[in-house]
Structures are given as structure tokens and as C-alpha cells.
mmCIF file of N, CA and C in Angstrom:
data_model
loop_
_atom_site.group_PDB
_atom_site.id
_atom_site.type_symbol
_atom_site.label_atom_id
_atom_site.label_comp_id
_atom_site.label_asym_id
_atom_site.label_seq_id
_atom_site.Cartn_x
_atom_site.Cartn_y
_atom_site.Cartn_z
ATOM 1 N N MET J 259 85.024 40.858 81.509
ATOM 2 C CA MET J 259 86.440 41.156 81.467
ATOM 3 C C MET J 259 86.711 42.412 80.644
ATOM 4 N N ASP J 260 86.011 42.567 79.495
ATOM 5 C CA ASP J 260 86.189 43.746 78.654
ATOM 6 C C ASP J 260 85.744 45.018 79.386
ATOM 7 N N ALA J 261 84.664 44.936 80.131
ATOM 8 C CA ALA J 261 84.149 46.100 80.854
ATOM 9 C C ALA J 261 85.158 46.563 81.904
ATOM 10 N N GLU J 262 85.765 45.621 82.588
ATOM 11 C CA GLU J 262 86.755 45.989 83.606
ATOM 12 C C GLU J 262 88.000 46.581 82.965
ATOM 13 N N LEU J 263 88.414 46.051 81.835
ATOM 14 C CA LEU J 263 89.573 46.578 81.118
ATOM 15 C C LEU J 263 89.294 48.010 80.645
ATOM 16 N N ASP J 264 88.094 48.271 80.134
ATOM 17 C CA ASP J 264 87.715 49.622 79.714
ATOM 18 C C ASP J 264 87.701 50.581 80.909
ATOM 19 N N ARG J 265 87.188 50.109 82.028
ATOM 20 C CA ARG J 265 87.156 50.943 83.236
ATOM 21 C C ARG J 265 88.568 51.295 83.684
ATOM 22 N N LEU J 266 89.482 50.332 83.651
ATOM 23 C CA LEU J 266 90.868 50.590 84.032
ATOM 24 C C LEU J 266 91.532 51.571 83.066
ATOM 25 N N LYS J 267 91.232 51.454 81.778
ATOM 26 C CA LYS J 267 91.790 52.382 80.792
ATOM 27 C C LYS J 267 91.285 53.802 81.047
ATOM 28 N N ARG J 268 89.978 53.928 81.346
ATOM 29 C CA ARG J 268 89.420 55.251 81.630
ATOM 30 C C ARG J 268 90.052 55.865 82.881
ATOM 31 N N LEU J 269 90.237 55.036 83.909
ATOM 32 C CA LEU J 269 90.882 55.529 85.129
ATOM 33 C C LEU J 269 92.308 55.991 84.841
ATOM 34 N N ARG J 270 93.002 55.224 84.040
ATOM 35 C CA ARG J 270 94.380 55.571 83.685
ATOM 36 C C ARG J 270 94.413 56.884 82.888
ATOM 37 N N MET J 271 93.481 57.052 81.958
ATOM 38 C CA MET J 271 93.409 58.279 81.164
ATOM 39 C C MET J 271 93.089 59.491 82.052
ATOM 40 N N LEU J 272 92.172 59.311 82.991
ATOM 41 C CA LEU J 272 91.848 60.405 83.912
ATOM 42 C C LEU J 272 93.060 60.788 84.758
ATOM 43 N N GLU J 273 93.801 59.798 85.207
ATOM 44 C CA GLU J 273 95.012 60.051 85.992
ATOM 45 C C GLU J 273 96.042 60.815 85.160
ATOM 46 N N LEU J 274 96.217 60.432 83.908
ATOM 47 C CA LEU J 274 97.163 61.129 83.033
ATOM 48 C C LEU J 274 96.724 62.570 82.776
ATOM 49 N N GLN J 275 95.424 62.786 82.581
ATOM 50 C CA GLN J 275 94.923 64.141 82.378
ATOM 51 C C GLN J 275 95.152 65.006 83.616
ATOM 52 N N ARG J 276 94.913 64.420 84.780
ATOM 53 C CA ARG J 276 95.125 65.157 86.029
ATOM 54 C C ARG J 276 96.589 65.553 86.178
ATOM 55 N N ARG J 277 97.489 64.633 85.861
ATOM 56 C CA ARG J 277 98.921 64.933 85.947
ATOM 57 C C ARG J 277 99.327 66.019 84.957
ATOM 58 N N MET J 278 98.762 65.978 83.753
ATOM 59 C CA MET J 278 99.083 66.997 82.754
ATOM 60 C C MET J 278 98.630 68.375 83.220
ATOM 61 N N LEU J 279 97.448 68.449 83.829
ATOM 62 C CA LEU J 279 96.960 69.722 84.352
ATOM 63 C C LEU J 279 97.848 70.232 85.482
ATOM 64 N N GLN J 280 98.299 69.330 86.339
ATOM 65 C CA GLN J 280 99.190 69.724 87.426
ATOM 66 C C GLN J 280 100.508 70.247 86.869
ATOM 67 N N ASP J 281 101.041 69.596 85.840
ATOM 68 C CA ASP J 281 102.285 70.042 85.228
ATOM 69 C C ASP J 281 102.124 71.422 84.599
ATOM 70 N N GLU J 282 100.989 71.661 83.938
ATOM 71 C CA GLU J 282 100.734 72.966 83.334
ATOM 72 C C GLU J 282 100.636 74.047 84.403
ATOM 73 N N ASN J 283 99.963 73.743 85.500
ATOM 74 C CA ASN J 283 99.847 74.709 86.599
ATOM 75 C C ASN J 283 101.201 74.973 87.236
ATOM 76 N N ALA J 284 102.018 73.948 87.360
ATOM 77 C CA ALA J 284 103.347 74.113 87.942
ATOM 78 C C ALA J 284 104.221 74.988 87.050
ATOM 79 N N GLU J 285 104.027 74.916 85.745
ATOM 80 C CA GLU J 285 104.794 75.755 84.829
ATOM 81 C C GLU J 285 104.346 77.205 84.899
ATOM 82 N N LYS J 286 103.084 77.458 85.163
ATOM 83 C CA LYS J 286 102.567 78.819 85.228
ATOM 84 C C LYS J 286 103.010 79.524 86.503
ATOM 85 N N GLU J 287 103.140 78.823 87.599
ATOM 86 C CA GLU J 287 103.499 79.429 88.881
ATOM 87 C C GLU J 287 104.866 80.097 88.863
ATOM 88 N N PRO J 288 105.921 79.480 88.307
ATOM 89 C CA PRO J 288 107.210 80.177 88.291
ATOM 90 C C PRO J 288 107.180 81.482 87.497
ATOM 91 N N GLU J 289 106.322 81.580 86.490
ATOM 92 C CA GLU J 289 106.208 82.820 85.738
ATOM 93 C C GLU J 289 105.730 83.948 86.639
ATOM 94 N N LYS J 290 104.813 83.655 87.536
ATOM 95 C CA LYS J 290 104.312 84.669 88.451
ATOM 96 C C LYS J 290 105.399 85.103 89.423
ATOM 97 N N SER J 291 106.210 84.183 89.887
ATOM 98 C CA SER J 291 107.223 84.511 90.879
ATOM 99 C C SER J 291 108.443 85.182 90.259
ATOM 100 N N LYS J 292 108.569 85.172 88.938
ATOM 101 C CA LYS J 292 109.707 85.813 88.294
ATOM 102 C C LYS J 292 109.645 87.325 88.436
ATOM 103 N N ASP J 293 108.461 87.885 88.473
ATOM 104 C CA ASP J 293 108.299 89.324 88.535
ATOM 105 C C ASP J 293 107.624 89.711 89.848
ATOM 106 N N PRO J 294 108.399 89.827 90.940
ATOM 107 C CA PRO J 294 107.784 90.166 92.225
ATOM 108 C C PRO J 294 107.304 91.614 92.232
ATOM 109 N N SER J 295 106.320 91.864 93.044
ATOM 110 C CA SER J 295 105.765 93.215 93.151
ATOM 111 C C SER J 295 106.761 94.117 93.891
ATOM 112 N N PRO J 296 106.629 95.425 93.722
ATOM 113 C CA PRO J 296 107.522 96.339 94.441
ATOM 114 C C PRO J 296 107.457 96.144 95.955
ATOM 115 N N ARG J 297 106.275 95.845 96.464
ATOM 116 C CA ARG J 297 106.143 95.632 97.913
ATOM 117 C C ARG J 297 106.942 94.408 98.360
ATOM 118 N N GLU J 298 106.910 93.334 97.567
ATOM 119 C CA GLU J 298 107.671 92.134 97.912
ATOM 120 C C GLU J 298 109.169 92.417 97.896
ATOM 121 N N ILE J 299 109.614 93.234 96.953
ATOM 122 C CA ILE J 299 111.032 93.584 96.884
ATOM 123 C C ILE J 299 111.422 94.402 98.106
ATOM 124 N N LEU J 300 110.567 95.356 98.480
ATOM 125 C CA LEU J 300 110.862 96.168 99.658
ATOM 126 C C LEU J 300 110.841 95.326 100.929
ATOM 127 N N GLU J 301 109.975 94.321 100.987
ATOM 128 C CA GLU J 301 109.916 93.450 102.170
ATOM 129 C C GLU J 301 111.241 92.749 102.414
ATOM 130 N N THR J 302 111.974 92.455 101.347
ATOM 131 C CA THR J 302 113.255 91.771 101.517
ATOM 132 C C THR J 302 114.301 92.686 102.135
ATOM 133 N N MET J 303 114.154 93.996 101.956
ATOM 134 C CA MET J 303 115.174 94.926 102.427
ATOM 135 C C MET J 303 114.777 95.709 103.679
ATOM 136 N N PHE J 304 113.480 95.916 103.901
ATOM 137 C CA PHE J 304 113.042 96.684 105.058
ATOM 138 C C PHE J 304 113.180 95.851 106.325
ATOM 139 N N SER J 305 113.639 96.495 107.389
ATOM 140 C CA SER J 305 113.731 95.819 108.682
ATOM 141 C C SER J 305 113.349 96.819 109.772
ATOM 142 N N GLY J 306 113.103 96.296 110.946
ATOM 143 C CA GLY J 306 112.762 97.157 112.070
ATOM 144 C C GLY J 306 111.475 97.923 111.829
ATOM 145 N N ARG J 307 111.539 99.218 112.037
ATOM 146 C CA ARG J 307 110.347 100.061 111.918
ATOM 147 C C ARG J 307 110.257 100.750 110.557
ATOM 148 N N ALA J 308 110.930 100.205 109.565
ATOM 149 C CA ALA J 308 110.932 100.823 108.236
ATOM 150 C C ALA J 308 109.532 100.883 107.647
ATOM 151 N N TRP J 309 108.741 99.836 107.857
ATOM 152 C CA TRP J 309 107.377 99.847 107.303
ATOM 153 C C TRP J 309 106.529 100.924 107.956
ATOM 154 N N GLU J 310 106.732 101.156 109.241
ATOM 155 C CA GLU J 310 105.975 102.205 109.931
ATOM 156 C C GLU J 310 106.299 103.573 109.334
ATOM 157 N N VAL J 311 107.587 103.834 109.111
ATOM 158 C CA VAL J 311 108.004 105.103 108.515
ATOM 159 C C VAL J 311 107.476 105.206 107.088
ATOM 160 N N TYR J 312 107.585 104.121 106.341
ATOM 161 C CA TYR J 312 107.152 104.110 104.941
ATOM 162 C C TYR J 312 105.652 104.372 104.818
ATOM 163 N N GLU J 313 104.848 103.672 105.611
ATOM 164 C CA GLU J 313 103.390 103.842 105.538
ATOM 165 C C GLU J 313 102.973 105.241 105.978
ATOM 166 N N THR J 314 103.627 105.782 107.004
ATOM 167 C CA THR J 314 103.315 107.140 107.455
ATOM 168 C C THR J 314 103.653 108.150 106.367
ATOM 169 N N ALA J 315 104.810 107.970 105.735
ATOM 170 C CA ALA J 315 105.205 108.873 104.651
ATOM 171 C C ALA J 315 104.259 108.746 103.466
ATOM 172 N N LYS J 316 103.792 107.537 103.207
ATOM 173 C CA LYS J 316 102.876 107.315 102.086
ATOM 174 C C LYS J 316 101.553 108.043 102.315
ATOM 175 N N VAL J 317 101.096 108.093 103.557
ATOM 176 C CA VAL J 317 99.856 108.804 103.880
ATOM 177 C C VAL J 317 100.068 110.315 103.774
ATOM 178 N N GLN J 318 101.192 110.801 104.288
ATOM 179 C CA GLN J 318 101.430 112.240 104.327
ATOM 180 C C GLN J 318 101.844 112.807 102.969
ATOM 181 N N TYR J 319 102.555 112.016 102.171
ATOM 182 C CA TYR J 319 103.055 112.474 100.870
ATOM 183 C C TYR J 319 102.638 111.477 99.792
ATOM 184 N N SER J 320 101.347 111.381 99.559
ATOM 185 C CA SER J 320 100.816 110.366 98.650
ATOM 186 C C SER J 320 101.198 110.603 97.192
ATOM 187 N N THR J 321 101.530 111.816 96.819
ATOM 188 C CA THR J 321 101.877 112.076 95.419
ATOM 189 C C THR J 321 103.331 111.735 95.109
ATOM 190 N N VAL J 322 104.211 111.877 96.071
ATOM 191 C CA VAL J 322 105.641 111.685 95.840
ATOM 192 C C VAL J 322 106.100 110.263 96.153
ATOM 193 N N MET J 323 105.464 109.616 97.104
ATOM 194 C CA MET J 323 105.945 108.306 97.568
ATOM 195 C C MET J 323 105.956 107.217 96.496
ATOM 196 N N PRO J 324 105.019 107.162 95.545
ATOM 197 C CA PRO J 324 105.150 106.139 94.498
ATOM 198 C C PRO J 324 106.441 106.276 93.691
ATOM 199 N N GLN J 325 106.884 107.511 93.448
ATOM 200 C CA GLN J 325 108.141 107.723 92.736
ATOM 201 C C GLN J 325 109.325 107.271 93.582
ATOM 202 N N ILE J 326 109.285 107.574 94.865
ATOM 203 C CA ILE J 326 110.364 107.160 95.761
ATOM 204 C C ILE J 326 110.382 105.646 95.881
ATOM 205 N N GLU J 327 109.203 105.040 95.966
ATOM 206 C CA GLU J 327 109.113 103.576 96.027
ATOM 207 C C GLU J 327 109.757 102.954 94.791
ATOM 208 N N GLN J 328 109.438 103.481 93.624
ATOM 209 C CA GLN J 328 109.999 102.946 92.387
ATOM 210 C C GLN J 328 111.516 103.112 92.364
ATOM 211 N N THR J 329 112.015 104.246 92.842
ATOM 212 C CA THR J 329 113.455 104.481 92.887
ATOM 213 C C THR J 329 114.134 103.502 93.835
ATOM 214 N N LEU J 330 113.530 103.267 94.989
ATOM 215 C CA LEU J 330 114.094 102.298 95.931
ATOM 216 C C LEU J 330 114.123 100.900 95.323
ATOM 217 N N VAL J 331 113.049 100.514 94.652
ATOM 218 C CA VAL J 331 112.974 99.185 94.033
ATOM 219 C C VAL J 331 114.036 99.043 92.948
ATOM 220 N N GLU J 332 114.207 100.081 92.127
ATOM 221 C CA GLU J 332 115.232 100.030 91.082
ATOM 222 C C GLU J 332 116.624 99.930 91.689
ATOM 223 N N GLY J 333 116.860 100.653 92.785
ATOM 224 C CA GLY J 333 118.157 100.576 93.459
ATOM 225 C C GLY J 333 118.429 99.200 94.029
ATOM 226 N N ILE J 334 117.397 98.561 94.555
ATOM 227 C CA ILE J 334 117.551 97.209 95.102
ATOM 228 C C ILE J 334 117.798 96.215 93.978
ATOM 229 N N LYS J 335 117.038 96.337 92.890
ATOM 230 C CA LYS J 335 117.197 95.412 91.764
ATOM 231 C C LYS J 335 118.571 95.537 91.115
ATOM 232 N N SER J 336 119.064 96.773 90.990
ATOM 233 C CA SER J 336 120.344 96.985 90.323
ATOM 234 C C SER J 336 121.528 96.656 91.228
ATOM 235 N N GLY J 337 121.284 96.501 92.516
ATOM 236 C CA GLY J 337 122.358 96.162 93.437
ATOM 237 C C GLY J 337 123.004 97.371 94.084
ATOM 238 N N LYS J 338 122.497 98.557 93.831
ATOM 239 C CA LYS J 338 123.049 99.755 94.458
ATOM 240 C C LYS J 338 122.721 99.799 95.943
ATOM 241 N N ILE J 339 121.583 99.250 96.313
ATOM 242 C CA ILE J 339 121.200 99.150 97.724
ATOM 243 C C ILE J 339 121.399 97.700 98.126
ATOM 244 N N LYS J 340 122.384 97.471 98.984
ATOM 245 C CA LYS J 340 122.726 96.098 99.359
ATOM 246 C C LYS J 340 122.363 95.775 100.804
ATOM 247 N N ASP J 341 122.443 96.775 101.674
ATOM 248 C CA ASP J 341 122.156 96.554 103.090
ATOM 249 C C ASP J 341 120.665 96.698 103.353
ATOM 250 N N SER J 342 120.230 96.132 104.475
ATOM 251 C CA SER J 342 118.823 96.277 104.842
ATOM 252 C C SER J 342 118.556 97.721 105.266
ATOM 253 N N ILE J 343 117.324 98.140 105.094
ATOM 254 C CA ILE J 343 116.922 99.512 105.393
ATOM 255 C C ILE J 343 116.068 99.480 106.653
ATOM 256 N N ASP J 344 116.556 100.116 107.717
ATOM 257 C CA ASP J 344 115.763 100.164 108.939
ATOM 258 C C ASP J 344 114.988 101.478 108.979
ATOM 259 N N GLY J 345 114.173 101.635 109.994
ATOM 260 C CA GLY J 345 113.309 102.801 110.089
ATOM 261 C C GLY J 345 114.072 104.113 110.175
ATOM 262 N N GLU J 346 115.172 104.113 110.920
ATOM 263 C CA GLU J 346 115.944 105.340 111.100
ATOM 264 C C GLU J 346 116.589 105.786 109.793
ATOM 265 N N SER J 347 117.175 104.839 109.057
ATOM 266 C CA SER J 347 117.836 105.217 107.806
ATOM 267 C C SER J 347 116.812 105.669 106.763
ATOM 268 N N LEU J 348 115.638 105.054 106.732
ATOM 269 C CA LEU J 348 114.594 105.490 105.806
ATOM 270 C C LEU J 348 114.095 106.881 106.187
ATOM 271 N N PHE J 349 113.956 107.129 107.477
ATOM 272 C CA PHE J 349 113.520 108.439 107.959
ATOM 273 C C PHE J 349 114.515 109.523 107.549
ATOM 274 N N VAL J 350 115.817 109.253 107.732
ATOM 275 C CA VAL J 350 116.859 110.214 107.355
ATOM 276 C C VAL J 350 116.872 110.412 105.839
ATOM 277 N N PHE J 351 116.714 109.329 105.083
ATOM 278 C CA PHE J 351 116.678 109.412 103.621
ATOM 279 C C PHE J 351 115.536 110.313 103.160
ATOM 280 N N LEU J 352 114.359 110.116 103.723
ATOM 281 C CA LEU J 352 113.207 110.932 103.343
ATOM 282 C C LEU J 352 113.394 112.389 103.755
ATOM 283 N N ARG J 353 114.009 112.605 104.900
ATOM 284 C CA ARG J 353 114.253 113.970 105.354
ATOM 285 C C ARG J 353 115.231 114.682 104.422
ATOM 286 N N ARG J 354 116.258 113.948 103.943
ATOM 287 C CA ARG J 354 117.213 114.549 103.002
ATOM 288 C C ARG J 354 116.550 114.903 101.678
ATOM 289 N N LEU J 355 115.504 114.177 101.329
ATOM 290 C CA LEU J 355 114.762 114.494 100.111
ATOM 291 C C LEU J 355 113.812 115.673 100.306
ATOM 292 N N GLY J 356 113.687 116.131 101.542
ATOM 293 C CA GLY J 356 112.819 117.265 101.827
ATOM 294 C C GLY J 356 111.448 116.874 102.337
ATOM 295 N N LEU J 357 111.255 115.609 102.640
ATOM 296 C CA LEU J 357 109.974 115.144 103.169
ATOM 297 C C LEU J 357 110.081 115.052 104.688
ATOM 298 N N ASN J 358 109.439 115.970 105.370
ATOM 299 C CA ASN J 358 109.474 115.981 106.826
ATOM 300 C C ASN J 358 108.350 115.082 107.338
ATOM 301 N N VAL J 359 108.649 113.812 107.497
ATOM 302 C CA VAL J 359 107.651 112.834 107.929
ATOM 303 C C VAL J 359 107.429 113.001 109.428
ATOM 304 N N ARG J 360 106.183 113.214 109.806
ATOM 305 C CA ARG J 360 105.834 113.382 111.214
ATOM 306 C C ARG J 360 105.340 112.046 111.756
ATOM 307 N N LEU J 361 106.133 111.459 112.626
ATOM 308 C CA LEU J 361 105.779 110.172 113.223
ATOM 309 C C LEU J 361 105.079 110.392 114.553
ATOM 310 N N ASN J 362 104.203 109.477 114.907
ATOM 311 C CA ASN J 362 103.525 109.520 116.189
ATOM 312 C C ASN J 362 104.500 108.996 117.240
ATOM 313 N N THR J 363 104.998 109.893 118.075
ATOM 314 C CA THR J 363 105.990 109.490 119.072
ATOM 315 C C THR J 363 105.413 109.620 120.473
ATOM 316 N N LYS J 364 105.796 108.696 121.311
ATOM 317 C CA LYS J 364 105.404 108.712 122.711
ATOM 318 C C LYS J 364 106.657 108.476 123.539
ATOM 319 N N ILE J 365 106.802 109.268 124.580
ATOM 320 C CA ILE J 365 107.922 109.079 125.489
ATOM 321 C C ILE J 365 107.391 108.316 126.694
ATOM 322 N N ARG J 366 107.944 107.135 126.907
ATOM 323 C CA ARG J 366 107.533 106.305 128.036
ATOM 324 C C ARG J 366 108.781 105.874 128.793
ATOM 325 N N TYR J 367 108.613 105.635 130.057
ATOM 326 C CA TYR J 367 109.718 105.115 130.842
ATOM 327 C C TYR J 367 109.189 104.069 131.810
ATOM 328 N N LYS J 368 110.109 103.299 132.280
ATOM 329 C CA LYS J 368 109.740 102.180 133.134
ATOM 330 C C LYS J 368 109.925 102.578 134.597
ATOM 331 N N GLU J 369 108.876 102.404 135.372
ATOM 332 C CA GLU J 369 108.949 102.698 136.799
ATOM 333 C C GLU J 369 108.312 101.550 137.561
ATOM 334 N N HIS J 370 109.068 100.923 138.403
ATOM 335 C CA HIS J 370 108.610 99.788 139.206
ATOM 336 C C HIS J 370 108.027 98.679 138.332
ATOM 337 N N GLY J 371 108.662 98.432 137.203
ATOM 338 C CA GLY J 371 108.260 97.324 136.347
ATOM 339 C C GLY J 371 107.106 97.598 135.403
ATOM 340 N N GLU J 372 106.594 98.820 135.366
ATOM 341 C CA GLU J 372 105.504 99.114 134.433
ATOM 342 C C GLU J 372 105.846 100.357 133.611
ATOM 343 N N LEU J 373 105.394 100.356 132.350
ATOM 344 C CA LEU J 373 105.640 101.483 131.458
ATOM 345 C C LEU J 373 104.626 102.585 131.725
ATOM 346 N N LYS J 374 105.130 103.807 131.828
ATOM 347 C CA LYS J 374 104.262 104.949 132.074
ATOM 348 C C LYS J 374 104.625 106.067 131.110
ATOM 349 N N THR J 375 103.607 106.817 130.697
ATOM 350 C CA THR J 375 103.855 107.988 129.865
ATOM 351 C C THR J 375 104.156 109.173 130.772
ATOM 352 N N ILE J 376 104.622 110.238 130.168
ATOM 353 C CA ILE J 376 104.924 111.434 130.953
ATOM 354 C C ILE J 376 103.645 111.996 131.563
ATOM 355 N N GLY J 377 102.538 111.924 130.822
ATOM 356 C CA GLY J 377 101.256 112.409 131.340
ATOM 357 C C GLY J 377 100.821 111.664 132.590
ATOM 358 N N GLN J 378 101.008 110.353 132.588
ATOM 359 C CA GLN J 378 100.659 109.561 133.769
ATOM 360 C C GLN J 378 101.557 109.930 134.941
ATOM 361 N N ARG J 379 102.816 110.169 134.666
ATOM 362 C CA ARG J 379 103.768 110.501 135.727
ATOM 363 C C ARG J 379 103.417 111.847 136.358
ATOM 364 N N ILE J 380 103.027 112.796 135.530
ATOM 365 C CA ILE J 380 102.675 114.124 136.044
ATOM 366 C C ILE J 380 101.398 114.050 136.876
ATOM 367 N N GLN J 381 100.426 113.233 136.449
ATOM 368 C CA GLN J 381 99.178 113.099 137.195
ATOM 369 C C GLN J 381 99.408 112.485 138.567
ATOM 370 N N GLU J 382 100.391 111.595 138.673
ATOM 371 C CA GLU J 382 100.654 110.933 139.957
ATOM 372 C C GLU J 382 101.272 111.879 140.971
ATOM 373 N N THR J 383 102.014 112.879 140.514
ATOM 374 C CA THR J 383 102.690 113.769 141.467
ATOM 375 C C THR J 383 101.857 114.945 141.860
#
């Protein structure tokens, strides 16, 4: 009887230790989420093709884009930027700053239910 009582006490102690560890881990997780990364903040505001424009600009202007990223994040945090940022508005914003971002553009049109480029159309005629 004593051996079984000791075993039950040990099981109970292990269960309590496990719960305490879970509580400690649960307390640490909110601390991490309090300070989101700049990318996470931008994800909340970017829509449409904004990421495509942003990544292209980051490749072409690698020295300036971290400063622009920080400025955008500060504007979002302070509430100065309230609306979502789509690709066109980000493109215009960067152009006004003097960054001529060159995007990979393709002109395609639909003919008889299939998309064709201008090159394909010229080859057919």
C-alpha cells in the first residue's frame, strides 16, 4: 500500500512539474509576439502586388531600401499609414523618392480562350 501511495505521489509531482513548465512557456510566448518584426508589420499592410514591387526594389536598391522599410514600419506603428498599400501605390511612392524600380512586365492578351504574348502573336502572322 505504501509503495502505491509513493508512486501516486511521484506521478502527481511529475504532473505538477509538467504544468509549471507549460505555464512558463506560455508566459514567454507573448513576450515574443509583443515585438513583431518589420516584415510582419509590413505583411499586415501590403496587399496585391506590393511584395513583388518591394522585393524588386530591395534587389535594385539594396542600400536605400532598409531605410525606407524602417520609415514605412514607423509610419504604420504611429498610425500615419492607415490604409493598405498595394503594388501601384508603393511603386508611385518609390518613384517619388527617386527610385526608378524596373519591374519585369509582360503584355499578354486573350485570344480564343488562351493567353498569348505579343511575340507569339507576331510569330503566328
